[in-house]
Structures are given as structure tokens and as C-alpha cells.
């Protein structure tokens, strides 16, 4: 009777709610498989400029929301030592945002992505997955990679020249949804290594092959030909070294028939790539085989920037301006030193990027996080360490040669899942009881709603901008329908002001030119582009202000030593254009 009287009162022991494992896994499935199927015409770029990233943020935010909701439902926060280390690293990476030289608005997207990644890691840790469900997460990644592989095959062999994707089969490499071959290559290389890793974790039953094992065996045959035709040394190195690191693991933990068959499929994939290449109209770019390229110039320049300002860096969000200005000074002092690359907003190396902008503090944070993950790998079971390194290798290599996390949110999510996977193999979870969870519950509900709303308006605005830019004559109605200019700041402002300059020249409107000059002068301080400086020269020439035009020309030639501004200087003032037009018009009686 005592038990019956206690039940339903505050004296009763709180029960453990059923975990939200299925909704969480559904969000991951949507992230890796469904979100990457969305295509929308765009001019290229990175981040939210690529529509598939906007669609990926929606299930990504839902996964974080489900993890936070699980904390509020159970009133327990599960964490490991690695969670605390990564939390400290995120704080250190965020500290330079408070430096006086930081452009907070320009760097906010990156910091938001950083903390979203940490919350995603925390969300993963809140579920005590069964081994099969934990492995299902890796299967979702592989299914997403296979989906893009099939899309790549379609682009490689069967897509028509006039297609809905705007893909040119005679010139473009089959980049899948990513629109950038190296991003596609590291994605596929990760899938190749992952197929062997999963195969070793699936024991054979009485010598029979299951459907899942057959799918893993066919994966190299599907991936390798596309990987080769992509002509990406990042992908090639990631795949080759990843496979080499994985072979000892396969020999130790997979059945002899399994690892031999998997290696045979790799050979078959190489053979297939040669046969298919004879049929395809796309030629492998042999220039990509060499290791000498622009990175050999810009990465040392970024390292030099860090050694010049090692304590505070040049300021978060200011890399393009700082890089262009600093390299211009070095080039002017010593012409043998290469000038900066125009429109470069990342040095193609993640370590030097954070170090050049933020100084020593973010560099220490990144090295600390890397050391913590390496320590977790070393604690893993004997014989598995190299295989775990192999899983990380393609994307990690890519971060040192480009910036995949800014091109693809899915790459960032995969990287975090691999960290969770390594941590979970040896982790001892601690549990922190929570008494007040209302704030967490509200955040869990609002986060997916706000993120999804923002991404939907981003997609719509991007569509309207693309229509405005590709429709002739220009239709201002499309520009007026842009309801999220924050996500398209540079592109939206350019679309707004560039036609203004052309219209001013056509209609002989000096006041419009003066308005353009006011905007462009401010814009050039944070977005120094060669065409923007050329337009400023044109603007002053149209107004007949040769002194200011000459000043802008000197600054432009300082920042862009290899630039050509002759066309801008050839523009005649509006007064002369009007006189010429009047003299060319016959008089009427």
C-alpha cells in the first residue's frame, strides 16, 4: 500500500523516458541522404551560397534539437573527458572574436558553425546506442556517399548537354551536388575507406555473403572510376593512403575471403575506370597529378602573416583584406616576392587560416583538439588505431589543402561523427543531473524552427537573385522579392548597385554615380575586389574627377599589381559623352 500511495507524488522515483533514438537517426538519414538531393541553380561559391548546404542545415539542426530535448527529458547530461576538452577548444577559438581588430559580422558564420558542431557532438553523446544502431550512423554516411557516386556516374556518362543542372558534360568533371571536384573527391575517398572498415566489422555467417556485405564490396567498383576521373590529387592521396592504413585492420579482423575480395574489387574498380574512360568524352586532367600549384605560394604567405602578427593575428573575418594588403606591401618592398591572389578569402589550409586571423590562441586550440583525438585513437583496441586514422585521413588531408568545411556542411558533420565514434570506443561517460532544464527544452524546440525558417528564406532569396542576374532585360521585381539579404550580403549588394552604375551612365545621372561611389568606397574596405576598384575608377572618370580616379588607380595597382585597368581609364566623362551625342544628332528644321 505504501508503494501505491507514493506513486504519482514527488516522493516517487522519476522514471527514465524512452530515448528519442529513432527521431535522431531519422534526422541523420535526412542529412546524409535526402538533403544532398536538392539542387537549385546558383553561381557557385561556398557556405549558404550552395543550396545543398541550406537544406543540410535543416536536418542538422533537428538532430541537435533532438539531442537537447533528450537532455531535458532525462534531466541528465552525458559527457566524456573529450567533451570538456573540445568545449575548452571552442572557447579558445571564440576568444579572438573579442579582439579589437575582429570583424564580428564577417566571422560570425564560422563561429556559429563551430559551436553548432560542438552541440552536434553533445547530441550524439546523449544516446546509449546499441552497437547495431551506432554502426547504422556510419551506414547513413555510406549511403549518402553512394547516392552522390551514382549522381557522379550520371554526370560522367549519361547526362545530356542541355540539362536541368546546368552541367556541361564536355568540360566539367562529375562533381555530384557539391559543384567542386575536390569536395566530391574527399567525400568519395571517405566512402571507399568506410566500406572496408564496415566490411571488417560484419562477420560472415557460415561462409555466406549478406546483402550488406555485397553492397560494401561493390562500393570500390562504383567509387574508384569517378574518383580517378575527378583528377583530384586530394582525393587520390586520401584514398590511397586511407586504403593502405586500413589493410592491416582488414587482415586482422576480417575473414580472409572478405579482405581478399575487397582488395580484388579495388583492382576491378581501377580496371573499370580505364575501360569507361575510353567511352567517356571527359579526359582526365593530367595537370592535377603534379603537386605544384598556387597553394605553394599562398600557404607560405599565410604562415608569414602569422609570424608577423603571432599574438593577435590580423583579426577574425579580415583575411581577404589583410592578406591582399600585406602581400602588396611585401611585393612592393621586394618585387621578387609574389603578389597576393585576388579574391582569396581562405589560404587553403585550415591551421594557417585560424592562425593568421586570430594569432596563437586559436592555433593552440586546434592543436589541442587534434592531440586529444589522437590520444583517444591511441587508447583504442590494439590493431584498430591505423584504421581509425584511415577514416579521418581523406577529410583531414583536405582541410590542409582547401576548406571543405566551408564548402560542405556534410563534411563537417562526418568529421564530428568520426570524433564521436573514436571517443565512444574507449569513453567512460559521466552523468550530470540537471534540475533546471526549461532553457534547454526551449532551445531544443526553437533551434530547428529558427534555423529551418532562415534556410528556407535563404533558398528563396537565392533563387530570386539568380533569376535577377540571368534574366534579360533586368527585372527589378526579382530583386525586390529577396526576403533574406543577410544570407546574400555581398551578392545582394552587388546586384543592387552594379545596375545602378550602368543605369547612371546610360541616363546621364551624376547623382546616381555619387551614390554608387559612397557605397563602393565603404565596401572596398571589407571586400576589396578588382572589379570594384575598376568601377570606382569608372565612376570618377564619368564625373570628370581625374584626381580621385588617379588616386583609386594607384591604390588598385598597389593591391592588384597584375590587374588591368585600361578599360576603366578609357571611359569618357558624362559631359563629353553628352556633347558627342548632341553633335551626332542631326538638327531638325
Coordinates of C-alpha atoms in Angstrom, one line a residue:
X1 CA 0.0 0.0 0.0
X2 CA 2.9 2.3 0.7
X3 CA 4.1 2.0 -2.9
X4 CA 0.6 2.8 -4.2
X5 CA 0.4 5.9 -2.1
X6 CA 3.9 7.2 -3.2
X7 CA 3.3 6.7 -6.9
X8 CA 2.3 9.9 -8.6
X9 CA 3.7 12.1 -5.9
X10 CA 7.0 13.9 -5.6
X11 CA 8.3 11.1 -3.4
X12 CA 8.2 8.7 -6.3
X13 CA 11.5 8.0 -8.1
X14 CA 11.4 9.7 -11.5
X15 CA 11.2 7.2 -14.4
X16 CA 13.5 7.2 -17.4
X17 CA 11.7 8.3 -20.5
X18 CA 12.1 6.2 -23.7
X19 CA 15.1 7.7 -25.6
X20 CA 14.5 9.6 -28.8
X21 CA 16.8 7.4 -30.8
X22 CA 14.6 6.9 -33.8
X23 CA 13.9 10.7 -34.4
X24 CA 17.6 11.3 -34.0
X25 CA 18.6 8.6 -36.5
X26 CA 15.8 9.9 -38.9
X27 CA 17.4 13.3 -38.8
X28 CA 20.8 11.9 -39.6
X29 CA 19.3 9.9 -42.5
X30 CA 17.7 13.0 -43.9
X31 CA 21.0 14.9 -43.5
X32 CA 23.2 12.4 -45.4
X33 CA 20.8 11.1 -48.0
X34 CA 17.8 13.4 -48.6
X35 CA 19.3 16.9 -48.1
X36 CA 22.0 16.3 -50.6
X37 CA 19.4 15.5 -53.3
X38 CA 18.3 19.1 -53.5
X39 CA 19.5 21.2 -56.5
X40 CA 18.9 24.8 -57.2
X41 CA 20.7 27.0 -59.8
X42 CA 23.4 29.2 -58.3
X43 CA 26.6 31.0 -59.4
X44 CA 28.8 28.9 -57.1
X45 CA 30.7 29.9 -54.0
X46 CA 30.8 28.4 -50.5
X47 CA 28.6 28.1 -47.4
X48 CA 25.0 29.0 -47.9
X49 CA 25.7 30.2 -51.4
X50 CA 25.5 26.5 -52.3
X51 CA 21.8 25.4 -51.9
X52 CA 22.5 21.9 -50.6
X53 CA 24.2 23.4 -47.6
X54 CA 21.0 25.3 -46.7
X55 CA 19.0 22.1 -47.0
X56 CA 21.6 20.2 -44.9
X57 CA 21.3 22.7 -42.1
X58 CA 17.7 21.8 -41.5
X59 CA 18.1 18.1 -40.5
X60 CA 21.4 19.1 -38.9
X61 CA 19.6 21.5 -36.6
X62 CA 16.8 18.9 -36.0
X63 CA 19.5 16.4 -34.9
X64 CA 20.9 19.0 -32.4
X65 CA 17.4 19.8 -31.2
X66 CA 16.5 16.1 -30.6
X67 CA 19.8 15.8 -28.6
X68 CA 19.0 18.8 -26.5
X69 CA 15.4 17.6 -26.0
X70 CA 16.8 14.3 -24.8
X71 CA 18.8 16.1 -22.1
X72 CA 15.8 18.0 -20.9
X73 CA 13.6 14.8 -20.9
X74 CA 16.1 12.6 -19.0
X75 CA 17.4 15.6 -16.9
X76 CA 20.8 14.1 -17.3
X77 CA 23.8 15.4 -19.4
X78 CA 26.1 12.6 -20.6
X79 CA 29.7 13.7 -21.3
X80 CA 33.2 12.4 -21.5
X81 CA 36.6 14.0 -20.9
X82 CA 36.8 14.7 -24.7
X83 CA 33.6 16.7 -24.4
X84 CA 35.2 19.0 -21.9
X85 CA 38.4 19.3 -23.9
X86 CA 36.5 20.2 -27.1
X87 CA 34.4 22.7 -25.1
X88 CA 37.6 24.5 -23.9
X89 CA 38.9 24.4 -27.5
X90 CA 35.7 26.0 -28.8
X91 CA 36.0 28.8 -26.1
X92 CA 39.7 29.4 -27.2
X93 CA 38.7 29.5 -30.8
X94 CA 36.0 32.1 -30.0
X95 CA 38.2 34.4 -27.8
X96 CA 39.6 36.3 -30.8
X97 CA 36.1 37.4 -31.7
X98 CA 36.5 39.9 -28.8
X99 CA 39.8 41.4 -30.1
X100 CA 39.6 45.0 -31.3
X101 CA 40.8 44.0 -34.8
X102 CA 38.0 41.4 -35.4
X103 CA 35.2 41.9 -37.9
X104 CA 32.5 40.2 -35.8
X105 CA 29.8 40.2 -38.6
X106 CA 32.2 38.6 -41.1
X107 CA 33.4 35.9 -38.8
X108 CA 30.0 35.1 -37.1
X109 CA 29.1 32.4 -39.6
X110 CA 32.2 30.4 -38.9
X111 CA 31.9 30.7 -35.1
X112 CA 28.2 29.7 -35.3
X113 CA 29.2 26.6 -37.4
X114 CA 31.9 25.8 -34.8
X115 CA 29.5 25.8 -31.9
X116 CA 26.8 24.0 -33.9
X117 CA 29.4 21.3 -34.5
X118 CA 30.1 21.0 -30.7
X119 CA 26.3 20.8 -29.9
X120 CA 26.0 18.1 -32.6
X121 CA 28.8 16.2 -30.8
X122 CA 27.0 16.6 -27.5
X123 CA 23.7 15.5 -29.1
X124 CA 25.4 12.3 -30.3
X125 CA 26.6 11.5 -26.8
X126 CA 23.2 11.7 -25.2
X127 CA 22.1 8.4 -26.7
X128 CA 23.3 5.0 -25.5
X129 CA 23.1 3.4 -28.9
X130 CA 23.1 -0.3 -29.3
X131 CA 26.1 -1.5 -31.4
X132 CA 23.9 -2.0 -34.5
X133 CA 22.3 1.4 -34.3
X134 CA 25.7 3.1 -33.6
X135 CA 27.0 1.4 -36.7
X136 CA 23.9 2.5 -38.6
X137 CA 25.2 6.0 -38.4
X138 CA 28.2 5.0 -40.4
X139 CA 25.8 3.3 -42.9
X140 CA 23.9 6.6 -43.3
X141 CA 27.2 8.3 -44.3
X142 CA 28.0 5.5 -46.7
X143 CA 24.5 5.6 -48.3
X144 CA 24.9 9.4 -48.8
X145 CA 28.3 8.8 -50.5
X146 CA 26.8 6.1 -52.7
X147 CA 24.0 8.4 -53.7
X148 CA 26.4 11.0 -54.8
X149 CA 28.5 8.4 -56.5
X150 CA 25.6 7.3 -58.7
X151 CA 24.9 11.0 -59.4
X152 CA 28.5 11.3 -60.5
X153 CA 28.1 8.3 -62.8
X154 CA 25.1 10.0 -64.3
X155 CA 27.1 13.2 -64.9
X156 CA 30.0 11.2 -66.2
X157 CA 28.3 9.0 -68.8
X158 CA 24.6 9.7 -69.4
X159 CA 23.7 13.4 -68.8
X160 CA 22.7 15.4 -71.9
X161 CA 24.4 18.7 -72.8
X162 CA 21.2 20.6 -72.3
X163 CA 20.2 19.5 -68.8
X164 CA 18.3 20.9 -65.8
X165 CA 21.5 21.0 -63.7
X166 CA 23.4 23.4 -66.0
X167 CA 26.2 20.7 -66.1
X168 CA 28.5 20.8 -69.2
X169 CA 29.5 17.1 -69.7
X170 CA 32.2 18.1 -72.2
X171 CA 34.1 20.3 -69.8
X172 CA 33.0 19.7 -66.2
X173 CA 34.2 16.8 -64.0
X174 CA 31.4 14.8 -62.3
X175 CA 31.3 16.7 -59.0
X176 CA 27.9 15.5 -57.8
X177 CA 25.9 18.0 -55.9
X178 CA 29.0 19.7 -54.5
X179 CA 29.9 21.7 -57.6
X180 CA 33.6 21.4 -56.6
X181 CA 35.6 18.3 -57.7
X182 CA 37.9 18.2 -54.6
X183 CA 35.0 18.3 -52.2
X184 CA 33.4 15.4 -54.2
X185 CA 36.8 13.6 -54.2
X186 CA 37.3 13.7 -50.4
X187 CA 33.7 12.6 -49.9
X188 CA 34.2 9.6 -52.1
X189 CA 37.6 8.7 -50.7
X190 CA 36.0 8.7 -47.2
X191 CA 33.3 6.3 -48.6
X192 CA 36.0 4.0 -50.0
X193 CA 37.8 3.7 -46.7
X194 CA 34.5 3.4 -44.8
X195 CA 33.3 0.5 -47.0
X196 CA 36.4 -1.6 -46.0
X197 CA 36.0 -0.6 -42.3
X198 CA 32.4 -1.7 -42.2
X199 CA 33.2 -4.9 -44.0
X200 CA 35.7 -5.9 -41.4
X201 CA 33.0 -5.3 -38.7
X202 CA 30.5 -7.7 -40.4
X203 CA 31.4 -11.3 -39.7
X204 CA 30.5 -13.9 -42.3
X205 CA 27.9 -16.5 -41.3
X206 CA 28.8 -20.0 -42.5
X207 CA 30.7 -18.5 -45.4
X208 CA 27.6 -16.8 -46.9
X209 CA 27.6 -13.2 -48.1
X210 CA 24.9 -11.0 -46.9
X211 CA 23.3 -8.1 -48.9
X212 CA 25.1 -5.5 -46.8
X213 CA 28.5 -7.2 -47.4
X214 CA 27.8 -7.4 -51.2
X215 CA 27.0 -3.7 -51.1
X216 CA 30.3 -2.9 -49.4
X217 CA 32.1 -5.0 -51.9
X218 CA 30.6 -3.2 -54.9
X219 CA 31.4 0.2 -53.3
X220 CA 35.0 0.4 -54.6
X221 CA 33.9 -0.6 -58.1
X222 CA 31.5 2.4 -58.1
X223 CA 33.7 4.9 -56.4
X224 CA 37.1 4.4 -57.9
X225 CA 36.3 5.3 -61.5
X226 CA 34.6 8.5 -60.5
X227 CA 37.5 9.3 -58.1
X228 CA 40.0 8.9 -60.9
X229 CA 38.2 11.0 -63.5
X230 CA 37.8 13.8 -60.9
X231 CA 41.6 14.3 -61.3
X232 CA 41.9 15.5 -57.6
X233 CA 45.2 14.8 -56.0
X234 CA 43.5 15.5 -52.7
X235 CA 41.1 12.6 -53.4
X236 CA 43.8 10.3 -54.8
X237 CA 46.1 10.8 -51.8
X238 CA 43.3 10.5 -49.4
X239 CA 42.1 7.2 -51.0
X240 CA 45.5 5.6 -51.5
X241 CA 46.9 6.4 -48.0
X242 CA 43.5 5.6 -46.4
X243 CA 43.3 2.2 -48.0
X244 CA 47.0 1.5 -47.1
X245 CA 46.3 2.3 -43.5
X246 CA 43.1 0.1 -43.5
X247 CA 44.7 -3.1 -44.9
X248 CA 46.3 -4.3 -41.6
X249 CA 42.9 -3.9 -39.9
X250 CA 41.2 -5.9 -42.6
X251 CA 43.8 -8.7 -42.3
X252 CA 43.4 -8.9 -38.6
X253 CA 39.6 -8.6 -38.1
X254 CA 38.0 -9.6 -41.4
X255 CA 37.7 -13.1 -42.8
X256 CA 40.3 -14.0 -45.4
X257 CA 37.6 -14.1 -48.1
X258 CA 36.3 -10.7 -47.1
X259 CA 39.5 -8.7 -47.3
X260 CA 40.8 -10.5 -50.4
X261 CA 37.5 -9.9 -52.2
X262 CA 37.5 -6.2 -51.1
X263 CA 41.1 -5.7 -52.5
X264 CA 40.0 -7.5 -55.7
X265 CA 37.1 -5.1 -56.0
X266 CA 39.6 -2.2 -55.8
X267 CA 41.6 -3.7 -58.7
X268 CA 38.3 -4.2 -60.5
X269 CA 37.5 -0.6 -59.9
X270 CA 40.8 0.5 -61.4
X271 CA 40.2 -1.7 -64.4
X272 CA 36.7 -0.4 -64.8
X273 CA 37.9 3.2 -64.7
X274 CA 40.3 2.6 -67.6
X275 CA 37.6 0.9 -69.7
X276 CA 34.9 3.6 -69.0
X277 CA 37.4 6.4 -69.7
X278 CA 37.7 5.2 -73.3
X279 CA 34.0 5.6 -73.7
X280 CA 33.6 8.9 -71.9
X281 CA 34.1 12.3 -73.6
X282 CA 35.7 13.7 -70.4
X283 CA 39.5 13.4 -70.3
X284 CA 41.4 13.0 -67.1
X285 CA 43.3 16.2 -66.2
X286 CA 46.9 15.1 -66.0
X287 CA 47.9 18.6 -64.8
X288 CA 46.3 17.7 -61.5
X289 CA 48.9 14.9 -60.9
X290 CA 51.7 17.4 -60.1
X291 CA 51.9 18.8 -56.6
X292 CA 53.0 22.3 -57.6
X293 CA 50.2 24.8 -57.7
X294 CA 49.0 28.0 -56.2
X295 CA 49.0 26.5 -52.7
X296 CA 52.8 26.5 -52.7
X297 CA 52.5 30.3 -52.8
X298 CA 49.5 31.3 -50.7
X299 CA 50.1 28.9 -47.7
X300 CA 53.7 30.2 -47.1
X301 CA 52.2 33.8 -47.4
X302 CA 49.6 32.9 -44.7
X303 CA 52.3 31.4 -42.5
X304 CA 54.4 34.6 -42.9
X305 CA 51.3 36.6 -41.9
X306 CA 51.1 34.6 -38.7
X307 CA 54.7 35.0 -37.8
X308 CA 54.3 38.8 -38.5
X309 CA 51.4 39.1 -36.0
X310 CA 51.7 35.9 -33.8
X311 CA 49.8 37.2 -30.8
X312 CA 46.5 38.6 -32.0
X313 CA 46.6 37.9 -35.7
X314 CA 45.1 40.3 -38.3
X315 CA 41.6 39.9 -37.0
X316 CA 38.8 37.4 -37.4
X317 CA 36.8 37.9 -40.6
X318 CA 39.5 40.1 -42.2
X319 CA 41.7 37.6 -44.0
X320 CA 41.0 38.8 -47.5
X321 CA 41.7 42.5 -46.7
X322 CA 44.7 41.7 -44.6
X323 CA 46.2 39.2 -47.0
X324 CA 45.8 41.5 -50.0
X325 CA 47.2 44.5 -48.2
X326 CA 50.1 42.6 -46.5
X327 CA 51.2 40.8 -49.6
X328 CA 51.0 44.0 -51.6
X329 CA 53.4 45.6 -49.1
X330 CA 55.8 42.7 -49.4
X331 CA 55.7 42.7 -53.2
X332 CA 56.3 46.5 -53.3
X333 CA 59.3 46.2 -51.0
X334 CA 60.7 43.2 -52.9
X335 CA 59.2 42.7 -56.4
X336 CA 60.6 39.2 -56.5
X337 CA 58.1 38.2 -53.8
X338 CA 54.8 37.1 -55.4
X339 CA 51.8 39.4 -55.1
X340 CA 48.7 38.3 -53.4
X341 CA 46.0 36.3 -55.2
X342 CA 42.9 38.4 -55.8
X343 CA 39.6 37.5 -54.1
X344 CA 41.2 35.0 -51.8
X345 CA 39.2 34.7 -48.5
X346 CA 40.9 31.5 -47.3
X347 CA 44.6 30.3 -47.6
X348 CA 43.6 26.7 -48.5
X349 CA 44.9 25.5 -45.1
X350 CA 42.8 25.4 -42.0
X351 CA 45.6 25.8 -39.5
X352 CA 47.1 28.8 -41.1
X353 CA 43.7 30.4 -41.7
X354 CA 42.8 30.5 -38.0
X355 CA 46.4 31.4 -37.0
X356 CA 46.7 34.3 -39.5
X357 CA 43.4 35.8 -38.4
X358 CA 43.4 35.0 -34.7
X359 CA 47.1 34.5 -33.7
X360 CA 48.4 31.9 -31.3
X361 CA 45.3 31.3 -29.3
X362 CA 43.2 29.5 -32.0
X363 CA 46.3 27.7 -33.2
X364 CA 46.8 26.2 -29.8
X365 CA 43.1 25.3 -29.6
X366 CA 43.2 23.4 -32.9
X367 CA 46.4 21.6 -32.0
X368 CA 44.9 20.7 -28.6
X369 CA 41.8 19.3 -30.2
X370 CA 43.9 17.3 -32.6
X371 CA 46.1 15.9 -29.8
X372 CA 43.0 14.9 -27.8
X373 CA 41.6 12.9 -30.7
X374 CA 45.0 11.3 -31.4
X375 CA 45.2 10.3 -27.7
X376 CA 41.7 8.7 -28.0
X377 CA 42.9 6.8 -31.1
X378 CA 45.9 5.5 -29.3
X379 CA 43.7 4.2 -26.5
X380 CA 41.7 2.2 -28.9
X381 CA 41.9 -1.6 -29.2
X382 CA 45.3 -2.9 -30.5
X383 CA 45.2 -3.2 -34.3
X384 CA 42.4 -0.7 -34.8
X385 CA 44.4 2.5 -34.5
X386 CA 45.6 2.8 -38.1
X387 CA 42.0 2.0 -39.3
X388 CA 40.7 4.9 -37.3
X389 CA 43.3 7.2 -38.7
X390 CA 42.3 6.0 -42.2
X391 CA 38.7 7.1 -41.6
X392 CA 39.8 10.6 -40.8
X393 CA 42.6 10.9 -43.4
X394 CA 40.7 12.0 -46.6
X395 CA 38.9 14.9 -44.9
X396 CA 41.8 15.8 -42.6
X397 CA 44.1 16.0 -45.6
X398 CA 41.5 18.1 -47.5
X399 CA 41.4 20.6 -44.7
X400 CA 45.2 21.2 -45.1
X401 CA 44.9 21.8 -48.9
X402 CA 41.5 23.5 -49.1
X403 CA 38.5 24.4 -47.0
X404 CA 35.9 21.6 -47.2
X405 CA 34.0 22.5 -44.1
X406 CA 33.0 25.8 -45.7
X407 CA 32.0 24.1 -49.0
X408 CA 30.0 21.3 -47.4
X409 CA 28.3 21.1 -44.1
X410 CA 28.1 17.3 -44.6
X411 CA 31.9 17.1 -44.4
X412 CA 31.8 18.9 -41.1
X413 CA 29.1 16.5 -39.8
X414 CA 31.0 13.4 -40.9
X415 CA 34.2 14.7 -39.2
X416 CA 32.3 15.2 -35.9
X417 CA 30.7 11.8 -36.1
X418 CA 34.1 10.2 -36.6
X419 CA 35.4 12.0 -33.5
X420 CA 32.3 10.7 -31.6
X421 CA 33.0 7.2 -33.0
X422 CA 36.6 7.2 -31.8
X423 CA 35.7 8.6 -28.4
X424 CA 32.9 6.1 -27.9
X425 CA 35.2 3.2 -28.4
X426 CA 37.1 3.9 -25.2
X427 CA 34.9 6.5 -23.4
X428 CA 33.8 6.4 -19.8
X429 CA 30.7 8.5 -19.7
X430 CA 30.0 10.8 -16.7
X431 CA 26.4 11.9 -15.9
X432 CA 25.5 15.3 -14.6
X433 CA 22.0 15.5 -13.1
X434 CA 20.2 18.7 -14.1
X435 CA 17.5 20.3 -12.0
X436 CA 16.5 23.2 -14.4
X437 CA 16.0 22.2 -18.0
X438 CA 13.4 24.7 -19.2
X439 CA 16.0 26.7 -21.1
X440 CA 17.4 23.6 -22.8
X441 CA 13.9 22.5 -23.7
X442 CA 13.1 25.9 -25.2
X443 CA 16.4 25.9 -27.2
X444 CA 15.6 22.3 -28.4
X445 CA 12.3 23.4 -29.8
X446 CA 13.3 26.9 -31.1
X447 CA 16.6 25.9 -32.7
X448 CA 15.2 23.7 -35.6
X449 CA 12.4 26.1 -36.1
X450 CA 14.6 29.2 -36.4
X451 CA 17.3 27.5 -38.5
X452 CA 14.8 26.0 -40.9
X453 CA 13.0 29.3 -41.3
X454 CA 16.3 31.1 -42.1
X455 CA 17.4 28.4 -44.5
X456 CA 14.0 28.4 -46.4
X457 CA 14.2 32.2 -46.9
X458 CA 17.9 31.8 -47.9
X459 CA 16.9 29.3 -50.6
X460 CA 14.1 31.6 -51.8
X461 CA 16.3 34.7 -51.9
X462 CA 19.0 32.8 -53.7
X463 CA 16.5 31.7 -56.3
X464 CA 15.3 35.3 -56.8
X465 CA 18.8 36.6 -57.1
X466 CA 19.7 34.1 -59.7
X467 CA 16.6 35.0 -61.7
X468 CA 17.5 38.7 -61.4
X469 CA 21.1 38.0 -62.6
X470 CA 20.2 35.7 -65.5
X471 CA 17.0 37.5 -66.9
X472 CA 17.5 40.0 -69.7
X473 CA 16.4 42.7 -69.6
X474 CA 16.9 43.1 -65.9
X475 CA 13.7 42.7 -63.9
X476 CA 13.9 44.6 -60.6
X477 CA 10.9 42.7 -59.3
X478 CA 13.1 39.7 -58.6
X479 CA 15.4 41.8 -56.5
X480 CA 12.6 43.2 -54.5
X481 CA 11.4 39.7 -53.6
X482 CA 14.7 38.9 -51.8
X483 CA 13.5 38.5 -48.2
X484 CA 16.8 37.4 -46.6
X485 CA 19.5 39.8 -47.8
X486 CA 21.7 38.9 -44.8
X487 CA 22.5 35.5 -46.2
X488 CA 23.5 37.0 -49.5
X489 CA 25.2 40.2 -48.3
X490 CA 27.9 40.6 -50.9
X491 CA 25.9 39.2 -53.8
X492 CA 22.8 41.1 -52.9
X493 CA 24.6 44.5 -52.6
X494 CA 26.4 43.9 -55.9
X495 CA 23.2 43.1 -57.7
X496 CA 21.6 46.2 -56.2
X497 CA 24.4 48.7 -57.0
X498 CA 26.1 47.4 -60.2
X499 CA 23.0 48.0 -62.4
X500 CA 22.7 51.4 -60.7
X501 CA 26.1 52.4 -62.1
X502 CA 25.2 51.2 -65.6
X503 CA 21.9 53.0 -65.5
X504 CA 23.5 56.2 -64.3
X505 CA 25.9 56.1 -67.3
X506 CA 23.0 55.4 -69.7
X507 CA 20.7 58.1 -68.4
X508 CA 23.4 60.7 -67.6
X509 CA 22.6 60.7 -63.8
X510 CA 25.6 62.1 -61.8
X511 CA 23.7 61.8 -58.6
X512 CA 23.4 58.0 -59.0
X513 CA 27.1 57.8 -59.7
X514 CA 27.9 59.7 -56.5
X515 CA 25.6 57.3 -54.5
X516 CA 27.5 54.4 -56.0
X517 CA 30.8 55.9 -55.1
X518 CA 29.7 56.3 -51.4
X519 CA 28.7 52.6 -51.3
X520 CA 31.8 51.3 -53.1
X521 CA 34.2 53.3 -51.0
X522 CA 32.9 51.7 -47.8
X523 CA 32.5 48.3 -49.4
X524 CA 36.2 48.2 -50.6
X525 CA 37.4 48.4 -47.0
X526 CA 36.0 44.9 -46.3
X527 CA 35.6 43.4 -49.7
X528 CA 38.5 44.6 -51.9
X529 CA 37.8 43.2 -55.4
X530 CA 39.5 44.2 -58.6
X531 CA 36.2 44.8 -60.4
X532 CA 35.0 47.0 -57.5
X533 CA 38.1 49.2 -57.9
X534 CA 37.6 49.3 -61.6
X535 CA 34.1 50.5 -61.1
X536 CA 35.3 53.2 -58.8
X537 CA 37.7 54.4 -61.4
X538 CA 34.9 54.4 -64.0
X539 CA 32.7 56.4 -61.6
X540 CA 35.2 59.1 -61.0
X541 CA 36.0 59.3 -64.7
X542 CA 32.3 59.7 -65.6
X543 CA 32.1 62.6 -63.2
X544 CA 35.3 64.1 -64.7
X545 CA 37.1 63.9 -61.4
X546 CA 40.5 62.7 -62.7
X547 CA 42.3 63.4 -59.4
X548 CA 40.3 60.9 -57.5
X549 CA 40.3 58.5 -60.4
X550 CA 44.1 58.6 -60.3
X551 CA 44.2 58.0 -56.6
X552 CA 42.0 55.0 -56.9
X553 CA 44.1 53.7 -59.8
X554 CA 47.3 53.9 -57.6
X555 CA 45.6 52.0 -54.8
X556 CA 44.3 49.4 -57.3
X557 CA 47.7 48.9 -58.9
X558 CA 49.2 48.6 -55.4
X559 CA 46.7 45.9 -54.4
X560 CA 46.4 44.2 -57.8
X561 CA 49.9 44.5 -59.5
X562 CA 48.8 42.2 -62.2
X563 CA 45.4 43.8 -62.8
X564 CA 44.4 45.6 -66.0
X565 CA 42.5 48.9 -65.5
X566 CA 43.0 50.3 -69.0
X567 CA 39.3 49.9 -69.9
X568 CA 38.3 51.9 -66.8
X569 CA 40.7 54.7 -67.7
X570 CA 39.4 54.9 -71.2
X571 CA 35.9 55.9 -70.1
X572 CA 34.9 59.4 -71.1
X573 CA 33.2 61.9 -68.7
X574 CA 29.4 62.2 -68.9
X575 CA 29.8 65.8 -70.2
X576 CA 31.8 64.7 -73.2
X577 CA 29.5 61.8 -73.8
X578 CA 26.6 64.2 -73.9
X579 CA 28.4 66.6 -76.2
X580 CA 29.3 63.8 -78.5
X581 CA 25.7 62.6 -78.6
X582 CA 24.4 66.1 -79.3
X583 CA 26.8 66.6 -82.2
X584 CA 25.9 63.3 -83.7
X585 CA 22.2 64.1 -83.6
X586 CA 21.1 65.9 -86.8
X587 CA 19.3 69.2 -86.4
X588 CA 15.7 69.4 -87.2
X589 CA 14.1 72.4 -89.1

